[in-house]
Short mmCIF file of C-alpha atoms in Angstrom, two decimals:
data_model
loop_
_atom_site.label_atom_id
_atom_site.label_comp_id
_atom_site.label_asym_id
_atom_site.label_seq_id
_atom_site.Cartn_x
_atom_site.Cartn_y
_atom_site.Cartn_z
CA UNK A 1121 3.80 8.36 7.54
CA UNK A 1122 5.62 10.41 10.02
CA UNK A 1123 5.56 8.52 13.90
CA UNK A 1124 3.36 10.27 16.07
CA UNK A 1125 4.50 7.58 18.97
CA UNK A 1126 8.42 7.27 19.85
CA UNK A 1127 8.87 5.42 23.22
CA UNK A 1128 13.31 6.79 22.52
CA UNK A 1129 11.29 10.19 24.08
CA UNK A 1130 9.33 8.55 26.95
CA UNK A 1131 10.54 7.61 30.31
CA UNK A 1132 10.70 3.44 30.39
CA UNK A 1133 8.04 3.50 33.71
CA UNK A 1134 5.35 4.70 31.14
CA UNK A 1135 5.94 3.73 28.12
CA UNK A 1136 3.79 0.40 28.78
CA UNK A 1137 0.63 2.73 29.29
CA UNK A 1138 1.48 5.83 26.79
CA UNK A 1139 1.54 2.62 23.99
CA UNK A 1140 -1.78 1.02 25.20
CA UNK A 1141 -3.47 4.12 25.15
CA UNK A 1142 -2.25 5.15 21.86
CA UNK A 1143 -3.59 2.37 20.34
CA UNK A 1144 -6.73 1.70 21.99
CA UNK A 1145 -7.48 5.42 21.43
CA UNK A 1146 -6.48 5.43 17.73
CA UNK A 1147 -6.91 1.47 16.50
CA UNK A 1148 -8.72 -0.76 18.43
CA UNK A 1149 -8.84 -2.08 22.43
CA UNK A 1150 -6.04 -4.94 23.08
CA UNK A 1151 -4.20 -6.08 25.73
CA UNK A 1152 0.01 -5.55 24.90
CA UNK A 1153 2.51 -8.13 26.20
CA UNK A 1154 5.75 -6.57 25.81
CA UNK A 1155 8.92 -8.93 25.79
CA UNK A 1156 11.44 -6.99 26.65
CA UNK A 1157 11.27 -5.39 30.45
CA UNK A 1158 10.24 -1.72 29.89
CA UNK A 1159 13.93 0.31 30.05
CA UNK A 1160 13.78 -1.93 26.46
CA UNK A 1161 10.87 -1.65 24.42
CA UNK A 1162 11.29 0.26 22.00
CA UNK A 1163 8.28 1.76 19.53
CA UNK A 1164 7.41 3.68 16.52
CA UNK A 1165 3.94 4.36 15.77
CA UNK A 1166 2.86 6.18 12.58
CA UNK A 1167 -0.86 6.43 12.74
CA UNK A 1168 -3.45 8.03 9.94
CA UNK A 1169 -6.71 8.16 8.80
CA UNK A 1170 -8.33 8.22 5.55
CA UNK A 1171 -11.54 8.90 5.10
CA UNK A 1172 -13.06 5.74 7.20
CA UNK A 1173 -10.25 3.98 7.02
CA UNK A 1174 -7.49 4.07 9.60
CA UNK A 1175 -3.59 2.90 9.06
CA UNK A 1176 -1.43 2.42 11.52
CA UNK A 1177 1.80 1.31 10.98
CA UNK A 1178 4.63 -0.12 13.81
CA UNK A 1179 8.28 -1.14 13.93
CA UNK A 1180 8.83 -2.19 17.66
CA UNK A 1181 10.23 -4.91 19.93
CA UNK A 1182 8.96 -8.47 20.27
CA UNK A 1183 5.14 -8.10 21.65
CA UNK A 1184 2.10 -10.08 21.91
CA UNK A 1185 -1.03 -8.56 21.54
CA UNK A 1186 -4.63 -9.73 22.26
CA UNK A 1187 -8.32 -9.32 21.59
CA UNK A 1188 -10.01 -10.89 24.39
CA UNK A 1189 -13.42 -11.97 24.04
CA UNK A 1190 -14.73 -9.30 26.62
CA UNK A 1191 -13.25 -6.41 24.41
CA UNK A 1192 -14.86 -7.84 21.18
CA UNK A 1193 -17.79 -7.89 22.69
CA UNK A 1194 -17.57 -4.41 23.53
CA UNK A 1195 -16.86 -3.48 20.19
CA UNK A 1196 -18.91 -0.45 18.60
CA UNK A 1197 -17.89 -0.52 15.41
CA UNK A 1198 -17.41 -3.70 13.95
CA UNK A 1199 -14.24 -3.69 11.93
CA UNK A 1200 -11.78 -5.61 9.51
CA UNK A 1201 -8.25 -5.64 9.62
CA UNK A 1202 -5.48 -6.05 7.41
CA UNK A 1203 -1.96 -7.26 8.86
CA UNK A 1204 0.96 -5.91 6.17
CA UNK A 1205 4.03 -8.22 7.21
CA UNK A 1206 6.97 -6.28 5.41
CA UNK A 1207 9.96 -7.93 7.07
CA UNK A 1208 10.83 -10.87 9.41
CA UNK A 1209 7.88 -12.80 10.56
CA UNK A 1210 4.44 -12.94 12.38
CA UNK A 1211 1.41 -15.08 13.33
CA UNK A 1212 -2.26 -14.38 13.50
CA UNK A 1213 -5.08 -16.53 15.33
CA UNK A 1214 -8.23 -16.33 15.30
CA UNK A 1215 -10.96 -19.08 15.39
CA UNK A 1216 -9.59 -21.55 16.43
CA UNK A 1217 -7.64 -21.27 13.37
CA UNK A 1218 -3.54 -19.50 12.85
CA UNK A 1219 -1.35 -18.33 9.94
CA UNK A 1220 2.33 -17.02 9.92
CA UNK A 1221 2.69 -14.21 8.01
CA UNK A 1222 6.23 -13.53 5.66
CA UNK A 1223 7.57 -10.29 4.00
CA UNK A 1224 5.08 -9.84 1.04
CA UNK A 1225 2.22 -11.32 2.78
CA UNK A 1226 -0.45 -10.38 4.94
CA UNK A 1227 -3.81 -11.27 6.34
CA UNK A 1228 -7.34 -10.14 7.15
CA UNK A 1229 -9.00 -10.78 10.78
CA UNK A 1230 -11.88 -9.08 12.32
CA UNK A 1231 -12.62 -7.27 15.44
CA UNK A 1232 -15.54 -8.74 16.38
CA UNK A 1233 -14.11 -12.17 17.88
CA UNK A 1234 -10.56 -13.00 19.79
CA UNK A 1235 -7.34 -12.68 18.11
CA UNK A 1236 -3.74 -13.27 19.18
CA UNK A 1237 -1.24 -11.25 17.23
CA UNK A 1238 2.80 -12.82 18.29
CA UNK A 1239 5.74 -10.81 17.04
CA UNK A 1240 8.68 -13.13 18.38
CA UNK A 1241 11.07 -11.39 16.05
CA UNK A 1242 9.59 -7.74 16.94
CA UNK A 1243 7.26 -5.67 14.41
CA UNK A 1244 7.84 -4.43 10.91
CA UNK A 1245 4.38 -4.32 10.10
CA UNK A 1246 1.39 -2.28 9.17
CA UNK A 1247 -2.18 -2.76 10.06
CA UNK A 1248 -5.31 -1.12 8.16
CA UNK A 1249 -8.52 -1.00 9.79
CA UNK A 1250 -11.52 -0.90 7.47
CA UNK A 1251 -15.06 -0.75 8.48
CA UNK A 1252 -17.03 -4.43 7.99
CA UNK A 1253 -20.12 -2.75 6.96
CA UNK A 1254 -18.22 -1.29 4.25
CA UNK A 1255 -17.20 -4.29 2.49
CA UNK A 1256 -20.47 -5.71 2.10
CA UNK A 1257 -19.38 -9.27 2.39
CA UNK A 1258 -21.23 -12.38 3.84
CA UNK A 1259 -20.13 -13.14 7.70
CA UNK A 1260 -19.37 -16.55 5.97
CA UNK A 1261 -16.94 -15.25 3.52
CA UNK A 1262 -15.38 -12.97 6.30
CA UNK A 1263 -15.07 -16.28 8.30
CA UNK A 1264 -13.69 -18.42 5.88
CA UNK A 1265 -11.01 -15.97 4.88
CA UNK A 1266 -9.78 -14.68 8.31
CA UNK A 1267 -6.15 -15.88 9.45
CA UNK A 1268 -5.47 -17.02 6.40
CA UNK A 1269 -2.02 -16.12 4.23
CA UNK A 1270 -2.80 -14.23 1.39
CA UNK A 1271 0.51 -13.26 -0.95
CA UNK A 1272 2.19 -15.15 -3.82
CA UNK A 1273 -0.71 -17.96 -4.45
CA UNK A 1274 -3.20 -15.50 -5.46
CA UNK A 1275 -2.77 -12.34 -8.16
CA UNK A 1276 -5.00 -10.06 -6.43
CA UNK A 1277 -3.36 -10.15 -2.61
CA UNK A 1278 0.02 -9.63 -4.77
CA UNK A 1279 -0.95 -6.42 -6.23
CA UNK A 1280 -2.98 -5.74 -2.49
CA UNK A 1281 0.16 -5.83 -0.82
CA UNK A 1282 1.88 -3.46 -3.00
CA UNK A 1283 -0.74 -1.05 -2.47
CA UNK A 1284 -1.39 -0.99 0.72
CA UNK A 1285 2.01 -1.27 1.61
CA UNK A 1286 2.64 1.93 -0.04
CA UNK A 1287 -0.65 3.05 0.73
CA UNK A 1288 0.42 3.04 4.64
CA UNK A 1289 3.52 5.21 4.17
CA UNK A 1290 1.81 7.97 1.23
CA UNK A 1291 1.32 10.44 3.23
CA UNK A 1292 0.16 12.61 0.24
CA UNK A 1293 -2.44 10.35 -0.34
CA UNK A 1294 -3.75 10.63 2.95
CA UNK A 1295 -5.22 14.15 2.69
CA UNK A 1296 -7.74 15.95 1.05
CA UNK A 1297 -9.06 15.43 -2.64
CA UNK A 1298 -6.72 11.99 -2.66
CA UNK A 1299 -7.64 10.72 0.51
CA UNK A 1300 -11.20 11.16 -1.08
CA UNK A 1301 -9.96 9.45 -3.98
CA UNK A 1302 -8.55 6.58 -2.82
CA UNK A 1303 -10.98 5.23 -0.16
CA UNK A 1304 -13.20 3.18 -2.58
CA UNK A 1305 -10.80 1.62 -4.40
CA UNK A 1306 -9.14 0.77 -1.52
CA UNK A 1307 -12.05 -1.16 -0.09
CA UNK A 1308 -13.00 -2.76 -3.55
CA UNK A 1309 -9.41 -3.92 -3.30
CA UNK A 1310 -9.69 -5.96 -0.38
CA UNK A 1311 -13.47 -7.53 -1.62
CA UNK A 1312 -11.10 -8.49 -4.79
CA UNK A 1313 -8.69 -10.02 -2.58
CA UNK A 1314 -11.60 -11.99 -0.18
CA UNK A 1315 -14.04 -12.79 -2.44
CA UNK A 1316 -11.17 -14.47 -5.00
CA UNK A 1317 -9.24 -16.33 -2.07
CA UNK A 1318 -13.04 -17.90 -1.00
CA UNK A 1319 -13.77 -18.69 -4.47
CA UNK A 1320 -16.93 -16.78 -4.50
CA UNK A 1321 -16.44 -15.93 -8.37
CA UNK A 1322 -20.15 -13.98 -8.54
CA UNK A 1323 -19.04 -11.92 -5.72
CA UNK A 1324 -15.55 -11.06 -7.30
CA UNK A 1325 -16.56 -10.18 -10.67
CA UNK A 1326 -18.03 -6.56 -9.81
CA UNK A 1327 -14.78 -5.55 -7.12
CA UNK A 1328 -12.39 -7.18 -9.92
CA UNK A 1329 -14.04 -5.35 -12.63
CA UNK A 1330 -14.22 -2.16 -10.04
CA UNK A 1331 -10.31 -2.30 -9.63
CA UNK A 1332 -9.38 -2.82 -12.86
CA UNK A 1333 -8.43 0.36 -13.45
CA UNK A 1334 -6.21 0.52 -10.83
CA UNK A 1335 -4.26 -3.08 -11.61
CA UNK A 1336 -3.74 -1.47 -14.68
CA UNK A 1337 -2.06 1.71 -13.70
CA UNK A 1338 -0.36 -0.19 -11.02
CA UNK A 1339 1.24 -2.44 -13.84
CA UNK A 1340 1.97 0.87 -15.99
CA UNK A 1341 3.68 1.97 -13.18
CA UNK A 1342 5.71 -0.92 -12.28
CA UNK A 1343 6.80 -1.66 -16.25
CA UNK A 1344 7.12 2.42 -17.58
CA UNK A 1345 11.09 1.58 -18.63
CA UNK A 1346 10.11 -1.51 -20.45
CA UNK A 1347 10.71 -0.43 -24.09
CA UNK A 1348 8.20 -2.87 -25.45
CA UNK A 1349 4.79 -1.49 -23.35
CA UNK A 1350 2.32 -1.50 -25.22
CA UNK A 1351 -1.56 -2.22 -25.40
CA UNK A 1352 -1.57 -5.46 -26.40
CA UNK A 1353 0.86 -6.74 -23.81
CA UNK A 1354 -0.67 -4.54 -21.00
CA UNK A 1355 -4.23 -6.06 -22.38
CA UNK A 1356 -2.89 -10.05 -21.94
CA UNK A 1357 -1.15 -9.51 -18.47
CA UNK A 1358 -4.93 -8.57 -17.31
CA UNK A 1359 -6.74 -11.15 -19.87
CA UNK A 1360 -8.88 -8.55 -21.10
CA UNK A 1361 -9.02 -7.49 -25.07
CA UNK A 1362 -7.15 -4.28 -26.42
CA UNK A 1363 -10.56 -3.10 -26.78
CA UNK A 1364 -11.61 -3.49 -23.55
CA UNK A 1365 -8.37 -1.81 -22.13
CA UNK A 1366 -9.08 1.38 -24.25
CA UNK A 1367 -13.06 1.36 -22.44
CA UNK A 1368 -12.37 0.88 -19.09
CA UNK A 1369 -9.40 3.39 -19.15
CA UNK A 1370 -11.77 6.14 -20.92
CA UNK A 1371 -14.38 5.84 -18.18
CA UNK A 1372 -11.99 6.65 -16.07
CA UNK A 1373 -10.81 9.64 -18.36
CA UNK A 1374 -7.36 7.79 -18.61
CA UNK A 1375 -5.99 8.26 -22.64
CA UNK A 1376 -3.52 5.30 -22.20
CA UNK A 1377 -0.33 7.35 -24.52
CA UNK A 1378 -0.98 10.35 -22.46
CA UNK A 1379 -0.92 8.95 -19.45
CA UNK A 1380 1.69 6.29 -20.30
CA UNK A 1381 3.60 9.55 -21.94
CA UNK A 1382 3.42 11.62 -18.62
CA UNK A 1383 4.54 9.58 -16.31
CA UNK A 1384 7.75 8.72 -18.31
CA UNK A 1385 8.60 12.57 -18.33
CA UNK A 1386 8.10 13.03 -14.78
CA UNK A 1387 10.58 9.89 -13.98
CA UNK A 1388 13.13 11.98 -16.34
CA UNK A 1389 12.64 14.91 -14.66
CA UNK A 1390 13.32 13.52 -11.71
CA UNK A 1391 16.29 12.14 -12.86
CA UNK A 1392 17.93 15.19 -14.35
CA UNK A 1393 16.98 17.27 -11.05
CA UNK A 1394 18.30 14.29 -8.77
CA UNK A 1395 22.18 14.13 -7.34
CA UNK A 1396 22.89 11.49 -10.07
CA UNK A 1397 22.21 13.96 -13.32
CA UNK A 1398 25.45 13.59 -14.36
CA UNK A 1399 25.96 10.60 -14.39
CA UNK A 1400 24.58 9.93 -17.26
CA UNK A 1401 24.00 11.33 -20.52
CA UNK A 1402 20.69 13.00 -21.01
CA UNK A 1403 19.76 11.18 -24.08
CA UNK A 1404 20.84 7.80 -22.15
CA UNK A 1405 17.92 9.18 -19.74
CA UNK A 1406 15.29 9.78 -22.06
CA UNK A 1407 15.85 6.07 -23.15
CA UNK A 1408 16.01 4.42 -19.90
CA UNK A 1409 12.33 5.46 -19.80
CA UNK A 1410 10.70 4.65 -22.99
CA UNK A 1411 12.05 7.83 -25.04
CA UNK A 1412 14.39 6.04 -27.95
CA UNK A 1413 14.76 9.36 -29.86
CA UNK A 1414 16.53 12.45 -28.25
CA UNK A 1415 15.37 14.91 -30.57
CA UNK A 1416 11.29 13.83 -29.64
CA UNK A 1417 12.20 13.42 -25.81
CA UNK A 1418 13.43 17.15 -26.03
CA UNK A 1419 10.49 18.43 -27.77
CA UNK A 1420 8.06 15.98 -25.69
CA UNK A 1421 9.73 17.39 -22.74
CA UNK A 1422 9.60 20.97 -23.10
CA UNK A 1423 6.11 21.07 -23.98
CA UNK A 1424 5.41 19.36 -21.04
CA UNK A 1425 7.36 21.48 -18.94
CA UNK A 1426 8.12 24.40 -20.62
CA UNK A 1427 12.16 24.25 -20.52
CA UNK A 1428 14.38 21.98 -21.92
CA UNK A 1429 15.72 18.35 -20.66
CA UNK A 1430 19.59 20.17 -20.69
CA UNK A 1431 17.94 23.33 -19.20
CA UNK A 1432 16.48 21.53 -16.33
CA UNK A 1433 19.02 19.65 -15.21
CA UNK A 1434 21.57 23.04 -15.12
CA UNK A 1435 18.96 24.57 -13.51
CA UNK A 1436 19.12 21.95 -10.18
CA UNK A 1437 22.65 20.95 -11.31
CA UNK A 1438 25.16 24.11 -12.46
CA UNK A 1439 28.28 22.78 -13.53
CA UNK A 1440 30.99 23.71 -11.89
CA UNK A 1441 33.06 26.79 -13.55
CA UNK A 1442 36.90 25.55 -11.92
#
């Protein structure tokens, strides 16, 4: 996400009221208590939108921020937000109730009462703003699951994190046919991530089942250069049956060698068109990413493509003719 906010560019006697009016205009009312006196805040501010869904993300200097009770209650549309803690550290409170937030953890709090947001050690962070009425969720759940840490403890928030994480800084996937795309998975996500933190197991089931398909490609993704992928292991990492792999990728149009097979080529290509090329040989390549015999990884390839592995990477790479 490219910043759309860069307070290196603004005078230090505004930067105080260009930030709060970027982010009441864009995110959500709150008063901002910078730390640092104003010739040395500094700010980034990426901001996006997708679909209903709106992403903000921030790397800045130690701030608190606050909801106060009379902005809630002006609040039009009620919301829920996700805070994305990628490095140092963070607390949210909310309720009566606070949680301090690591790298690979993050937490869900909602518009519609106080919060207090402290960055002590400055902001690395990314917040998501979904609409409440979209998730469909009991106020109790939403309750009982605000400000609280959700990461290592629970499977779900682990995979959430990775893709929202990356879902923040995409900015392909923020526009057009995969904005469109990813909205309702996205939101199915987090009711995954609520619903199996609360324990509400007849609420899970459906967004579980609903994002199964994506767990699944995310794993894919994550384990393509693991030589021993297969159905049967990608089947027990999500406790489902081989069987039931094969159905729920089909309704999705998903043929698990194909899709398994394409990825793999495009992670050579982009190896043998990268700086590193020749580095390494390009059989060594085809290997590191599932392909154990050259002569099929050539053939594989060029169908795919329509030149050869060698081809490609003298195309992006001549060699040189001293």
């Amino acid at each position: 996400m490219s910043p759309v906010l860069d307070t290196a560019h603004i005078p230090s006697q505004d930067r105080e009221e260009v930030i709060r009016g970027a982010v009441w205009e864009s995110v959500v009312a709150v008063d901002i208590d910078h730390r640092p006196p104003a010739e040395d805040i500094s700010v980034r501010i990426g901001l996006s939108t997708i679909g209903p869904l709106r992403i903000c993300s921030a790397r800045a200097t130690a701030v608190t921020v606050h909801r106060t009770e009379q902005l809630a209650r002006k609040d039009e549309e009620p919301a829920v937000f996700l805070g994305v803690q990628m490095t140092g550290t963070s607390l949210v409170a909310q309720n009566g109730r606070e949680c301090v937030l690591r790298p690979g953890e993050f937490a869900m709090y909602e518009s519609i009462a106080p919060y207090t947001l402290l960055f002590d050690e400055g902001v690395d962070h990314h917040f998501l703003r979904f609409p409440r009425a979209a998730l469909a969720l009991p106020d109790r759940l939403l309750r009982d699951t605000a400000t609280v840490t959700l990461g290592s403890d629970n499977p779900v928030a682990r995979l959430a994190f990775t893709y929202f994480s990356q879902l923040a800084v995409s900015d392909d996937l923020h526009q057009d046919v995969h904005a469109d795309a990813v909205v309702e998975p996205s939101v199915e996500l987090l009711r995954a991530v609520l619903t199996s933190q609360h324990g509400a197991s007849s609420l899970a089931r459906a967004p579980l089942e609903a994002t199964l398909t994506l767990r699944v490609t995310d794993y894919i993704r994550r384990h393509l250069a693991d030589p021993d992928l297969s159905a049967a292991r990608i089947a027990a990492a999500h406790d489902i049956s081989v069987r039931h792999l094969y159905a729920v990728l089909s309704r999705s149009g998903i043929s698990l060698g194909d899709w398994i097979r394409t990825r793999r080529l495009a992670e050579c290509r982009r190896e043998l068109g990268g700086p590193n090329a020749r580095l390494r040989t390009i059989a060594a390549i085809g290997r590191r990413w599932g392909f154990v015999n050259a002569a099929h990884f050539s053939t594989v390839f060029k169908e795919a493509y329509g030149t050869s592995p060698r081809a490609w990477r003298d195309e992006h790479h001549p060699r040189s003719s001293a």
